[in-house]
Structures are given as structure tokens and as C-alpha cells.
XYZ file of C-alpha atoms in Angstrom:
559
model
C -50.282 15.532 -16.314
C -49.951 19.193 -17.160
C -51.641 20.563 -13.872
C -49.398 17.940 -11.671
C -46.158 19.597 -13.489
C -47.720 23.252 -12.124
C -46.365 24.781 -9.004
C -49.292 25.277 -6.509
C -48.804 29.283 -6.226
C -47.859 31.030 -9.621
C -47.603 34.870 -10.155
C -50.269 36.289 -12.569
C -48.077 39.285 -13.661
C -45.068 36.934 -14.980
C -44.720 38.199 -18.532
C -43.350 37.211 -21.579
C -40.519 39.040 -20.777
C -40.024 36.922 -17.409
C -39.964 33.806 -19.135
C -37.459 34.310 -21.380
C -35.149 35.199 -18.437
C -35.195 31.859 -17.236
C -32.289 30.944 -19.266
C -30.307 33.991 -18.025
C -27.423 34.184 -16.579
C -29.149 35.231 -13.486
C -30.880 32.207 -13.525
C -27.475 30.529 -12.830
C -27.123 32.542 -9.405
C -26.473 29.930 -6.245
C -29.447 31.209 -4.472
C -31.728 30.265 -7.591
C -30.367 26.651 -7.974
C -31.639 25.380 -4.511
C -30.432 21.878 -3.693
C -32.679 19.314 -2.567
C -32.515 15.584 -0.833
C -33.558 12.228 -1.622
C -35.153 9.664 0.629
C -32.645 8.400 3.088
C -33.365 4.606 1.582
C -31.499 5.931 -1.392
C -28.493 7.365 -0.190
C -25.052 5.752 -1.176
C -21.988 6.504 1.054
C -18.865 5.422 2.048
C -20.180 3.231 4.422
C -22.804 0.382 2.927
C -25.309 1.474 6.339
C -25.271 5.410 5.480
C -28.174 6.882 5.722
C -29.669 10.233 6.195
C -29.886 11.551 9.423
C -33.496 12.564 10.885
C -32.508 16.076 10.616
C -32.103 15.895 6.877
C -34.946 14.353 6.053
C -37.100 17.133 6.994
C -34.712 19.600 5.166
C -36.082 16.960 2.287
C -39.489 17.866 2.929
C -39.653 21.230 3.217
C -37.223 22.087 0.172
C -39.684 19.800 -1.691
C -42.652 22.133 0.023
C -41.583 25.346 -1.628
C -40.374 24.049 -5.095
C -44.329 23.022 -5.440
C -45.173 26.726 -3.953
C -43.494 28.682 -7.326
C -41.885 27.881 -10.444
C -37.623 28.066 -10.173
C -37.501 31.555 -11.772
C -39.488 32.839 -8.956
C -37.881 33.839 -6.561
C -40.664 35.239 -4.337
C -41.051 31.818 -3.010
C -37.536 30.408 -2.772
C -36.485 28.610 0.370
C -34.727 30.715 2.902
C -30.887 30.180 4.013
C -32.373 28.745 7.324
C -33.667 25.370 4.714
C -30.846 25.183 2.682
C -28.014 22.320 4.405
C -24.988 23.174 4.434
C -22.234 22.547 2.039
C -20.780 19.708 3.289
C -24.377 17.866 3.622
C -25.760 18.268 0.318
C -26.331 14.988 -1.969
C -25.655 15.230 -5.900
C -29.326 12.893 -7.082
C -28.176 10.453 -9.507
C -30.802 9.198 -12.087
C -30.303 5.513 -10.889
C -32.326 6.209 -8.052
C -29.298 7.138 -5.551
C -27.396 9.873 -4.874
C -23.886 10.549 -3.335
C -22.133 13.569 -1.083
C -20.625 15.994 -2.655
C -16.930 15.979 -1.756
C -14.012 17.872 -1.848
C -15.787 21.174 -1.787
C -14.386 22.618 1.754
C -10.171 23.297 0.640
C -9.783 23.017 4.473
C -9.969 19.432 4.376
C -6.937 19.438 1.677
C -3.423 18.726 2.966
C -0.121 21.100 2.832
C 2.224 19.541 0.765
C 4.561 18.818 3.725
C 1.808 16.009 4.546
C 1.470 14.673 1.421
C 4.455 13.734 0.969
C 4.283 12.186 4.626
C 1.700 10.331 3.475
C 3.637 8.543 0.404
C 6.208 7.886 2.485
C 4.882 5.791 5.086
C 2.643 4.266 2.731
C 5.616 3.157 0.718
C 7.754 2.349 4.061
C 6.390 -1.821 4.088
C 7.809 -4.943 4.718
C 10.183 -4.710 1.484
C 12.456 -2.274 4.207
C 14.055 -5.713 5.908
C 15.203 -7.385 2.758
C 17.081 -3.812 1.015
C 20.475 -5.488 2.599
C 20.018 -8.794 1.148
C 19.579 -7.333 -1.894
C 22.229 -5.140 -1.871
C 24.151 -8.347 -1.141
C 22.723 -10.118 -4.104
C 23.446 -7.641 -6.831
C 26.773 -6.718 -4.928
C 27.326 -3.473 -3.195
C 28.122 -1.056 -6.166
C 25.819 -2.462 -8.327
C 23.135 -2.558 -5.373
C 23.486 1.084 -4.933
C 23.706 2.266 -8.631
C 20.313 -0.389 -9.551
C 18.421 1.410 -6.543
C 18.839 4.660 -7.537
C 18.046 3.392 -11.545
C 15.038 1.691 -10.075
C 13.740 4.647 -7.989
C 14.246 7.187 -10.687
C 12.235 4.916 -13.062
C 9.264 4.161 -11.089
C 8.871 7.589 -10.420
C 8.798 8.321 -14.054
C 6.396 5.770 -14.560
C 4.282 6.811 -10.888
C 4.261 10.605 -13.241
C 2.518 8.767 -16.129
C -0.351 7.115 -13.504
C -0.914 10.481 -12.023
C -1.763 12.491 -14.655
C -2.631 9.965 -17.365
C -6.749 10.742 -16.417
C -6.153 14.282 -17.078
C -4.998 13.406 -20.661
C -8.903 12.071 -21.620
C -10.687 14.795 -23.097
C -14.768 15.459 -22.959
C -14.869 13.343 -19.916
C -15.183 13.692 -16.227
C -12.165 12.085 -14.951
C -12.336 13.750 -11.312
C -13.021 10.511 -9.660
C -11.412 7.880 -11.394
C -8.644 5.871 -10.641
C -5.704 4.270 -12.895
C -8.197 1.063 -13.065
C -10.894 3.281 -14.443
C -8.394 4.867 -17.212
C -7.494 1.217 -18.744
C -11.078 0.465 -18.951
C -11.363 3.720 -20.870
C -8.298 2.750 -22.982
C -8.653 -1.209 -23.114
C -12.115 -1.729 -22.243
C -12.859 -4.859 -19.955
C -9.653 -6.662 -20.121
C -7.979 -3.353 -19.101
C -9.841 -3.171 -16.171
C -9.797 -6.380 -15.380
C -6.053 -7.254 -16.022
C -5.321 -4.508 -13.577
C -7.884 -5.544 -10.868
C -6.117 -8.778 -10.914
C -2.156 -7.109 -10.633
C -3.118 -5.256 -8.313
C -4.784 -8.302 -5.969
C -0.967 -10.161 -6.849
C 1.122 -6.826 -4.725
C -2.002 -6.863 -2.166
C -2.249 -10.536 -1.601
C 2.029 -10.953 -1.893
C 1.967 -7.936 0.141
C -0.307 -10.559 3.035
C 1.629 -13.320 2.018
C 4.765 -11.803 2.983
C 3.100 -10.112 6.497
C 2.176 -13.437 7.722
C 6.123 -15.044 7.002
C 7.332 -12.042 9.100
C 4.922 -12.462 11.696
C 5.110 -15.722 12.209
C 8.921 -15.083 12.224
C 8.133 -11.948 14.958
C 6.060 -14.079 17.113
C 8.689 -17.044 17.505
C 11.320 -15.380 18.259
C 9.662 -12.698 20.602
C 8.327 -15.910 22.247
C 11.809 -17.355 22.131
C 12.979 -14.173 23.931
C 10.334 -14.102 26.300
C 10.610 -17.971 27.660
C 14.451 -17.783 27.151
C 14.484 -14.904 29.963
C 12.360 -16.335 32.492
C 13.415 -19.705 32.272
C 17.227 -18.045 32.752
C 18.533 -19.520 29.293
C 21.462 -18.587 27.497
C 22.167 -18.977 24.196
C 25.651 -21.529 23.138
C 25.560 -20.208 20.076
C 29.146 -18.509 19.602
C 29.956 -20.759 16.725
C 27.542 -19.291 14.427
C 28.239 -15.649 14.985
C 30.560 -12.904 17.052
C 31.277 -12.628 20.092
C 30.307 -8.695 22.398
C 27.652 -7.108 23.479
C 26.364 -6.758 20.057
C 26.121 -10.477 18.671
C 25.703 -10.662 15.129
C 25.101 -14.348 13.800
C 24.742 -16.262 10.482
C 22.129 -18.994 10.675
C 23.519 -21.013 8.119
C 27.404 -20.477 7.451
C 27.895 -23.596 5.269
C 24.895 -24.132 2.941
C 23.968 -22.516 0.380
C 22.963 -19.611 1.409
C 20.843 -18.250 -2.110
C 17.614 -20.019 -1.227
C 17.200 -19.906 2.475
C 16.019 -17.924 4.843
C 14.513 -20.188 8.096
C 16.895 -19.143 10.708
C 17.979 -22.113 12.411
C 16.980 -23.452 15.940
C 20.413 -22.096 18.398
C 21.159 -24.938 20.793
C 19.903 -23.950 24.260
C 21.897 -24.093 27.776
C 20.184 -24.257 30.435
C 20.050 -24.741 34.382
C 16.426 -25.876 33.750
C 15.016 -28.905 32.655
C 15.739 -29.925 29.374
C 12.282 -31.708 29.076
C 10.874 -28.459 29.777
C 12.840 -27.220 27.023
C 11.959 -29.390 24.285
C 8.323 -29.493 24.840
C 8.077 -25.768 24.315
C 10.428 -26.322 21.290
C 7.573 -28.490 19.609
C 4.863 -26.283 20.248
C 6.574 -23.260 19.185
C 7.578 -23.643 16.228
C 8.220 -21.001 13.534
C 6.931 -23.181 10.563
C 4.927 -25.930 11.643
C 2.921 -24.177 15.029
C 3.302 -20.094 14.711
C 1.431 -19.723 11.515
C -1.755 -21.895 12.752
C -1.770 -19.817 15.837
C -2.125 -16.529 14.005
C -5.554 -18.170 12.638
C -7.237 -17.756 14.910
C -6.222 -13.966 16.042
C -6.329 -12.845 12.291
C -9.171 -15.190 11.119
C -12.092 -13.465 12.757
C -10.516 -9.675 12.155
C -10.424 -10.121 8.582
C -14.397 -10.565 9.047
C -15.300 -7.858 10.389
C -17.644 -5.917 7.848
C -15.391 -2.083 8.276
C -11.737 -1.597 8.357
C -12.739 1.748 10.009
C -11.071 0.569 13.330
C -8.030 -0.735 12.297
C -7.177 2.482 10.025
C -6.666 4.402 13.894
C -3.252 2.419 14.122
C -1.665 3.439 11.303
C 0.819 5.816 13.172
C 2.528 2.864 14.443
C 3.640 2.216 10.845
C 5.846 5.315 11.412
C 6.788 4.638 14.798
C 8.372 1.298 13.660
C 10.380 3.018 10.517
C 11.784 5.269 13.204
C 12.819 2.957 15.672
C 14.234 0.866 12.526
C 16.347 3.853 11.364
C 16.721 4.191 15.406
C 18.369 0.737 15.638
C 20.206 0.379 12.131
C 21.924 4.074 13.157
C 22.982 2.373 16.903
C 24.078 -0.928 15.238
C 26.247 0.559 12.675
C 27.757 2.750 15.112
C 28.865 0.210 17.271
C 30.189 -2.523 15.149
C 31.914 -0.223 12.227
C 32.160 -0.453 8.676
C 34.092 -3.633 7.288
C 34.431 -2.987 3.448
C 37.025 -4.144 1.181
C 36.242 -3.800 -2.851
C 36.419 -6.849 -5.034
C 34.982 -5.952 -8.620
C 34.515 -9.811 -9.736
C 36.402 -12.216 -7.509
C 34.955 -13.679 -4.062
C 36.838 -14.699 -1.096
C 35.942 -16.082 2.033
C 34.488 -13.320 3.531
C 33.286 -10.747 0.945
C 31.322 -10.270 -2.225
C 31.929 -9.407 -5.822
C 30.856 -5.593 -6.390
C 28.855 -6.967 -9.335
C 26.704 -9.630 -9.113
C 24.789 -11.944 -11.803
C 21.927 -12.051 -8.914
C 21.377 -8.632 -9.481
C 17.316 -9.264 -11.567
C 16.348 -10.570 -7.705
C 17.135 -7.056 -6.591
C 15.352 -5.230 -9.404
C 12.288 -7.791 -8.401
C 12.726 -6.362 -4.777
C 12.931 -2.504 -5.693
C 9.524 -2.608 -8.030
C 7.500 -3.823 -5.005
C 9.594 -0.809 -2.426
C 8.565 1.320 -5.028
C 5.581 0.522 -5.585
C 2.535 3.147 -4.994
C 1.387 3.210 -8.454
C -2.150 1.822 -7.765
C -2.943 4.488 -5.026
C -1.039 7.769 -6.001
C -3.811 8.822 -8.055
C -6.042 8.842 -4.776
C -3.389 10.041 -1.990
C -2.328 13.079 -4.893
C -6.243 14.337 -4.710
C -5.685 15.584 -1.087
C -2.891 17.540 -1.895
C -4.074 21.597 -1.403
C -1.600 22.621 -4.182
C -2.254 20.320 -7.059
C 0.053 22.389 -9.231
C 3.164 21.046 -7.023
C 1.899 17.285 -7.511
C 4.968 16.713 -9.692
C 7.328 18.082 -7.305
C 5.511 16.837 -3.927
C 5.565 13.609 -5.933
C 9.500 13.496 -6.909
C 10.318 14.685 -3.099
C 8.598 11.759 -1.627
C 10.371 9.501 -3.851
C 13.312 11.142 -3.003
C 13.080 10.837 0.710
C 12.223 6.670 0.125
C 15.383 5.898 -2.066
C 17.150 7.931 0.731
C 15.637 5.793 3.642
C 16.363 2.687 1.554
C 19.409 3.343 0.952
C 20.497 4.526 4.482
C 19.166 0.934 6.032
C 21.363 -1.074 3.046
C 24.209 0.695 2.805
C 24.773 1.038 7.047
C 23.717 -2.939 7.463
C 25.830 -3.932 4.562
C 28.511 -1.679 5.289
C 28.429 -2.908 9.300
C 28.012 -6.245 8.637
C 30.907 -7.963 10.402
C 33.258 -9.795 8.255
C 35.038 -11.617 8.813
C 34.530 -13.034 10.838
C 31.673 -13.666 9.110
C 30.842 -13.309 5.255
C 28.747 -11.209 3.838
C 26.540 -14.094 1.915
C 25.290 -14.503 5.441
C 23.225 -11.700 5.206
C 19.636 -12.571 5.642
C 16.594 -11.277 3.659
C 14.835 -10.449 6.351
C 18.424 -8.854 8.444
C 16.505 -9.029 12.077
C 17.341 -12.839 11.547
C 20.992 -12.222 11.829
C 20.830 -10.717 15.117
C 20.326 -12.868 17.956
C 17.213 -13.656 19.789
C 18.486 -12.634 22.882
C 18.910 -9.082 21.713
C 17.013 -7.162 23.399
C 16.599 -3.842 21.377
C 16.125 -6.168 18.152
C 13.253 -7.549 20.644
C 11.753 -4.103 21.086
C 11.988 -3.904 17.018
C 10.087 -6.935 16.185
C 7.371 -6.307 18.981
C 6.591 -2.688 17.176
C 6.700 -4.356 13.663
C 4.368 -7.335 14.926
C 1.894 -5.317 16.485
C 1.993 -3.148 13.292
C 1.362 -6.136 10.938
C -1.573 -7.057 12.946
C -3.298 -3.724 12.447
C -2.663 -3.227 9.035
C -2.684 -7.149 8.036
C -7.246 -6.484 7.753
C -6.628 -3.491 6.251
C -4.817 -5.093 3.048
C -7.359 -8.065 3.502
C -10.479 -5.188 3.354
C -8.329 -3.750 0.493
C -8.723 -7.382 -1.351
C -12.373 -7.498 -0.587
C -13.535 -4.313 -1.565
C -12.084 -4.968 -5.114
C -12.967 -8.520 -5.582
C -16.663 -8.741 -4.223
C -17.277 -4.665 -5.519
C -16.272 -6.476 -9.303
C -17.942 -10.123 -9.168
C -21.306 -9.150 -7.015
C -21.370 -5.594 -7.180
C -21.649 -5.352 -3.140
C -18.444 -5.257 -1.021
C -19.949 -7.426 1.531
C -22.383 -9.913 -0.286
C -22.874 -12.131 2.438
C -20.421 -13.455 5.771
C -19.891 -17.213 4.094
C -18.665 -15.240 0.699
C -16.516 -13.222 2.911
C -15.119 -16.124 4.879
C -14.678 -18.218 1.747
C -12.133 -15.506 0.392
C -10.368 -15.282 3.681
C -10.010 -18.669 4.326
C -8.135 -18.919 1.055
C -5.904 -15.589 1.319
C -4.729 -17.094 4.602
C -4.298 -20.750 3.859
C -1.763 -18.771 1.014
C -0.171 -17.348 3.674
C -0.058 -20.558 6.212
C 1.141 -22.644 3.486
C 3.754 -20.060 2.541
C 5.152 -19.888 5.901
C 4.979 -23.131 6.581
C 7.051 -24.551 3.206
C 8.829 -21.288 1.818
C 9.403 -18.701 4.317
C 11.431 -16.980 2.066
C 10.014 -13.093 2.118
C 13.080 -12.043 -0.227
C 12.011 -14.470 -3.110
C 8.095 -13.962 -2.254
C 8.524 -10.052 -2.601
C 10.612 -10.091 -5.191
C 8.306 -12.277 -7.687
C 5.317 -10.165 -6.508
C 7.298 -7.011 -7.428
C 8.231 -7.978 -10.861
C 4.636 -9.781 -11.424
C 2.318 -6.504 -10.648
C 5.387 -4.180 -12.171
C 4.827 -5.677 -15.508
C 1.465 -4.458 -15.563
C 0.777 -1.653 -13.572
C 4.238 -0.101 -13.599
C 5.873 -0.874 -16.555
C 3.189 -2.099 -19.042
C -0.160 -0.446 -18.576
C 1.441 3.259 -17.565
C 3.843 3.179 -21.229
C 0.869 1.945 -23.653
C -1.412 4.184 -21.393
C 1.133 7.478 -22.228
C 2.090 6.419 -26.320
C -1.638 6.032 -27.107
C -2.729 9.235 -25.284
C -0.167 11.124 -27.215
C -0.600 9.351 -30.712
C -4.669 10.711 -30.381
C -2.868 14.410 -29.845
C -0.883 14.031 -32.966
C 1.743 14.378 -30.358
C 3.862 11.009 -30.662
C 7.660 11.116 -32.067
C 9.877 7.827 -32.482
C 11.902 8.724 -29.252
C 9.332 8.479 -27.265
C 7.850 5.510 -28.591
C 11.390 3.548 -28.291
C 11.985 5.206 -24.422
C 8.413 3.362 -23.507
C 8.831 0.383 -25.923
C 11.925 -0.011 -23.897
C 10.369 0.117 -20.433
C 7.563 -2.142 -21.308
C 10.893 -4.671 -22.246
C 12.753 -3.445 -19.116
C 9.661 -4.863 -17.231
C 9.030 -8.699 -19.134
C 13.054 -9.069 -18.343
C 12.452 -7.926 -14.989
C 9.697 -10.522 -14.121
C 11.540 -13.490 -16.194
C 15.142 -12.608 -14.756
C 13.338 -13.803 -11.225
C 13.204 -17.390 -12.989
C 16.304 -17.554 -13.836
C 18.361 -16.020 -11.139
């Protein structure tokens, strides 16, 4: 065993006085420690199919060649630059028999601040952007605007505890963990898995919600589409204004609290009203649209790499801007029509404060919600010191964008003649089909959905097969078992409660409880108590939020 430990060539002059230089300092020089590979079957890597690349293998070989030639503290015999890989290719040998790249070494691959906080805003620019107006409307308009700004400063607060709370674990490599990672460290296995299961609630709410609004995108861009070439026009005038900039209200005398189907306009037509009818039954919005979408989104959620869809993510940011684009045009055109009543209602405007307002809050946690991500997007950032302030920006420039789409739809919403309760939660709904730059809106935001719709469902996969079978793709029948039931949720959603204001709203508050409110304030008091660093203001400021965030979820049951 001895002579199979010996290098092949040794030097017969090494003295005693050589070998106790092997623990050195020089011995810690780059060019002494020479990296080496491991068989390409053992490589682990982003991808599940990684594997070494021909090239490497050989680099394998003959870094294994001289390492038998001399011992490691001579360096007669090292390998040469021309055998070491370079930086970015080297593998860090695990004792389990794999090994993993090394990452984050090259600082040109980090991103200026001005793109990282790009980055948190369009990943926080979702679906939750349509229903800002309705809540505004449900809380009233002062107390909208005061609760989103409350709301925004909060979950930032909280978004500041997830970010740095795996810094706070001493004698510990915490370079690659995630917020997950740091309640298993705090909580064990029911901290892990409580938030692997909040965090499937916002992702699988988050698909529940995408396949309302594209069901609701597809009907009515359908609707627009047969409606022009079969030279329809809509007889609709009782339900909304009259111009070149309709705005309706689908159901002016119902309760308005828990709908949100817009109902089927009457048609006109020169045509044949056979014709019309028939196409009425098999396009529908609730009973047809969402069993169509099977079988387009069905087979995408299978594939076995998200890799393709991630290239359309720009269009996320196209849509926001042609949003902004239309809410800007809209507002502009139609006007403001305000009048301030603190606590009475009339017929065609809203208290200023609101008893609704807990469906609002619900709303806000889900808009604001990053929490389970920042962790990862923050690691990119070159600057790391300006996290906190790259960090408060981004929020920032959200509650601004939020509050520029409420505020101008609110504000513009015509009334009268029409009341503000009319106000939809998704507000496309209360502009006419017919509309043709509301149209051009809901083609971006359907096309978007459908790109980013298998990345959340990849998202869901990932998490639930990586924890129950320890292999993100186990097999296709597990995989299609899990999507067949994330989108009969989503059929059956669309199909009986197509209500996206409710459905984001109680997936907010649900996955706030934990990973905003809950987790994040335990997470910060018990991190500080181990310091010796805890006082009784703190400890009532978080006690507080974890209350602020039960209320939160059971005002949604009440209100």
C-alpha cells in the first residue's frame, strides 16, 4: 500500500529540510495546488446530461500523469500552464463521488447595479399589475394609496431580512444557500419543508391565475378577431360610454364584490345569426377556452429543460411598457373624474375608506412578492456592498409603477356615467372587445403567459421532484402526473371562479404568512438573541409583523 501511495519519480537530494516546507506558505502558491478532473460519468451540472467534454478528459489524464511523476512539493515535475484548464472549466471533486464547476470566479459575469435592479423589476412586474385598480377601488382611493405605500415599505423591510439573514450564520459556508436552506438551518425539516410548500402556493396561484387571464386573453382576442371579419358591431351602449374610447361595466346591477366573468355583449350583425351562435358555443371563456389551452400548454410543461422558454423573457418587459403605454393614452383621453367622499357612497363614487381594504393588503403581498428569489438575483450584483440600496431602489421603482397604473385607471375611470364599483379586477375587462389597442395589449400579455406559463411549471418541478425523489426529472409519467394536476387546478379555476382578484389575493396572504411575514421575523429575533444582540423593541416590531401577517391571511375570509 505504501509503494502505490509513492510518486513514480522522487528526488534523492530532498532533505529534511524540504519536507518540512511542505506546510509553508509557499506551499500555498496557485502554481503548487494544481487542479485536477474527475471522470466525466461523475460530473454534476446545471443540466442533468452535463458531461465533460472530450477535451477535458484528457486534461484528466495527463494532470493525473504528472501528480504520479513527483510528490506535490516538487515542483520539478509540476504540470505546465499548457495542462492546467482554465478558470472557468475547473471542477471542485466532492467526496460523494461527484464534483461541480466552480462558479462565480470571473467578476465579468457580475451585473452593474443598473441591471440588477432591472432584473427585480420585471421579475416583480406579474399578473398582480391588472388587478392594482380594483384594489384601489376596494380599500377606497386614499386608503388604496396610503396601504400601498405601507405594504411596499414593509415587504421591503422584510425582503432586507431574507437577503442577508445567511450571512448572520457563523462557522458555516452560506455562499450557496438559499432562504429554504437557512430555515432548515434554523428549524430543521419542518423549516424547510414548510417553506418548500409556501413557496409551491405563490408558484402554483401564480399558474392558477395565468391560465384565468389567458383563457380571458384568448376569448376575447378571438372575439375581436371573428367580430372584424364577420363585420360585427357591438350594441352594447347600455353597459358603458359612448366615443372613440368606450369604457364599459359588465355588470352594472349585481353585486359587483364577487364577480369578475365579463358578460357576453349582444352582437349585431349583417351576418347570419346561426353563424353567430355556433361560434358563441364553441368559444367560450369558461366552459371551451380553458380545455383548448390543454393541449398547447400540456405537452410544453413536459419538456425535460426550460432552457428555451427562458429566451422570451424580454417580452415580459415589452408588455409592462406597452401597459404603461396604454394606461398613459387612456388617461389622457378620458380625464380624471374624482370627487372625495370620506365614508358615504353615492351612485357613482366610492367611500375614501373602505372596510374591503384586507383584500387589497392580500393583493399587495403577492405584487411584492420576490422574497423566495432575492437571495439568488442579489448574488449577480458586481457591488454587493450596494445590495441594500440596489434593493430599496427596485422596490422603489415597483410601488411607483403600481401606483402610476391605479391611480391613472382609477382616477380616469369615467363616472358617471358609470360608478366606480364597476371597476374590474382584471381592468382590460372594462374596455371593450372591439378596442383595438386593448387588442394589441392582451395579444403581448398572452403570448407572454405562454412563455413564461413552463417556466413557473419547471419552477414547481424542480422543487417538488428535487425534494421527494432527489432527481428533477424522475421519470415522464411522474412528470405528467404533476402536470396534469397543476393544470386541472387551473381548468377548474377558470372554469368555476375566474376571479384572479380573489385567487391572487388569498395566494398573497397564504405564502406572506410564511415566507414574508413569519419565517423572515423568527429568522431575524433568533439570529440576534444567539449575538446577545436582542432588545424588547425589536422583539415587539417583529412580534407585530408576524401578527400583521395571520390578520392579513384571515381578513381575506372575512372581507
Amino acid at each position: 500500500m505504501e509503494d502505490e501511495c509513492r510518486p513514480l519519480l522522487s528526488s534523492e537530494q530532498q532533505t529534511a529540510e524540504s519536507y518540512s516546507q511542505r506546510g509553508s506558505t509557499d506551499s500555498l502558491d496557485f502554481r503548487a495546488k494544481r487542479p485536477f478532473y474527475v471522470e466525466p460519468r461523475n460530473i454534476v451540472g446545471d443540466v442533468p446530461q452535463e458531461r465533460v467534454s472530450a477535451e477535458a478528459a484528457i486534461l484528466n489524464s495527463r494532470v493525473h500523469y504528472y501528480s504520479r511523476l513527483t510528490a506535490s512539493s516538487d515542483r520539478l515535475l509540476s504540470p505546465p500552464d499548457h495542462v492546467i484548464p482554465h478558470t472557468e472549466e475547473i471542477y471542485i471533486y466532492s467526496p460523494l463521488g461527484t464534483a461541480f464547476k466552480v462558479k462565480g470566479l470571473d467578476q465579468s459575469s457580475k451585473n452593474p447595479s443598473f441591471i440588477t435592479i432591472f432584473a427585480i423589476w420585471n421579475t416583480m412586474m406579474g399578473t398582480s399589475i391588472l388587478s392594482i385598480p380594483w384594489g384601489i377601488k376596494q380599500a377606497g382611493f386614499t386608503l388604496g394609496i396610503i396601504i400601498l405605500i405601507l405594504t411596499g415599505l414593509l415587504m421591503l423591510y422584510c425582503c432586507f431580512i431574507v437577503l442577508k439573514s445567511p450571512k448572520a450564520i457563523p462557522y458555516m459556508d452560506t455562499l450557496d444557500w438559499e432562504f429554504p436552506d437557512v430555515c432548515r438551518y434554523y428549524f430543521g425539516a419542518f423549516g424547510q419543508w414548510s417553506s418548500l410548500v409556501f413557496s409551491m402556493v405563490s408558484l402554483i396561484g401564480a399558474m392558477v391565475v395565468y391560465w384565468v387571464l389567458m383563457s380571458n386573453f384568448l376569448y376575447n382576442s378571438g372575439q375581436f378577431i371573428y367580430n372584424y371579419s364577420q363585420n360585427l358591431s357591438m350594441s352594447d351602449s347600455e353597459f358603458g360610454t359612448n366615443g372613440s374610447d368606450r369604457v364599459i361595466c359588465p355588470f352594472p346591477n349585481t353585486n359587483h364584490e364577487g364577480n369578475s366573468t365579463v358578460r357576453t355583449l349582444f352582437l349585431t350583425a349583417s351576418g347570419n345569426d346561426t353563424s353567430a351562435s355556433t361560434f358563441e358555443h364553441w368559444w367560450s371563456k369558461t366552459n371551451t377556452i380553458p380545455l383548448y389551452l390543454i393541449i398547447l400548454l400540456l405537452p410544453l410543461l413536459c419538456f425535460r429543460s426550460a432552457s428555451f422558454f427562458a429566451r422570451f423573457t424580454f417580452l415580459g418587459t415589452i408588455s409592462v411598457v406597452y401597459l404603461l403605454s396604454l394606461v398613459t393614452i387612456k388617461a389622457f383621453r378620458l380625464g380624471f373624474h374624482l370627487q372625495f367622499h370620506w365614508f358615504d357612497y353615492t351612485e357613482f363614487y366610492l367611500p375614501e375608506f373602505r372596510v374591503l381594504f384586507p383584500q387589497f393588503t392580500g393583493v399587495l403581498t403577492l405584487a411584492f412578492f420576490i422574497h423566495n428569489c432575492i437571495i439568488t438575483l442579489m448574488k449577480s450584483n458586481k457591488h454587493q456592498e450596494n445590495n441594500v440600496r440596489d434593493l430599496s431602489v427596485a422596490y422603489l421603482l415597483v410601488g411607483l409603477t403600481y401606483l402610476y397604473v391605479g391611480v391613472l385607471i382609477f382616477a380616469a375611470f369615467p363616472s358617471p356615467p358609470l360608478s366606480k364599483d364597476c371597476i374590474e379586477p382584471n381592468f382590460l375587462d372594462n374596455f371593450p372587445t372591439s378596442d383595438v389597442m386593448v387588442f394589441v395589449a392582451r395579444g403581448f400579455l398572452l403570448f407572454q403567459m405562454i412563455t413564461v406559463y413552463p417556466l413557473l411549471g419547471y419552477l414547481v418541478r424542480v422543487q417538488v421532484m428535487g425534494q421527494i425523489f432527489g432527481n428533477h426529472y424522475p421519470s415522464f409519467f411522474h412528470v405528467l402526473a404533476l402536470n396534469i394536476l397543476i393544470v386541472g387546478t387551473g381548468v377548474l379555476m377558470a372554469k368555476f371562479y375566474p376571479n384572479i382578484g380573489s385567487i391572487i389575493r388569498f395566494s398573497g396572504a397564504t405564502c406572506g404568512l410564511a415566507l414574508v411575514f413569519v419565517f423572515p421575523s423568527l429568522v431575524h429575533m433568533i439570529s440576534l438573541k444567539r449575538q446577545g444582540l436582542l432588545r424588547w423593541p425589536s422583539t415587539l416590531f417583529h412580534s407585530f409583523l408576524i401578527l400583521l401577517g395571520m390578520a392579513n391571511l384571515l381578513g381575506q375570509f372575512f372581507m
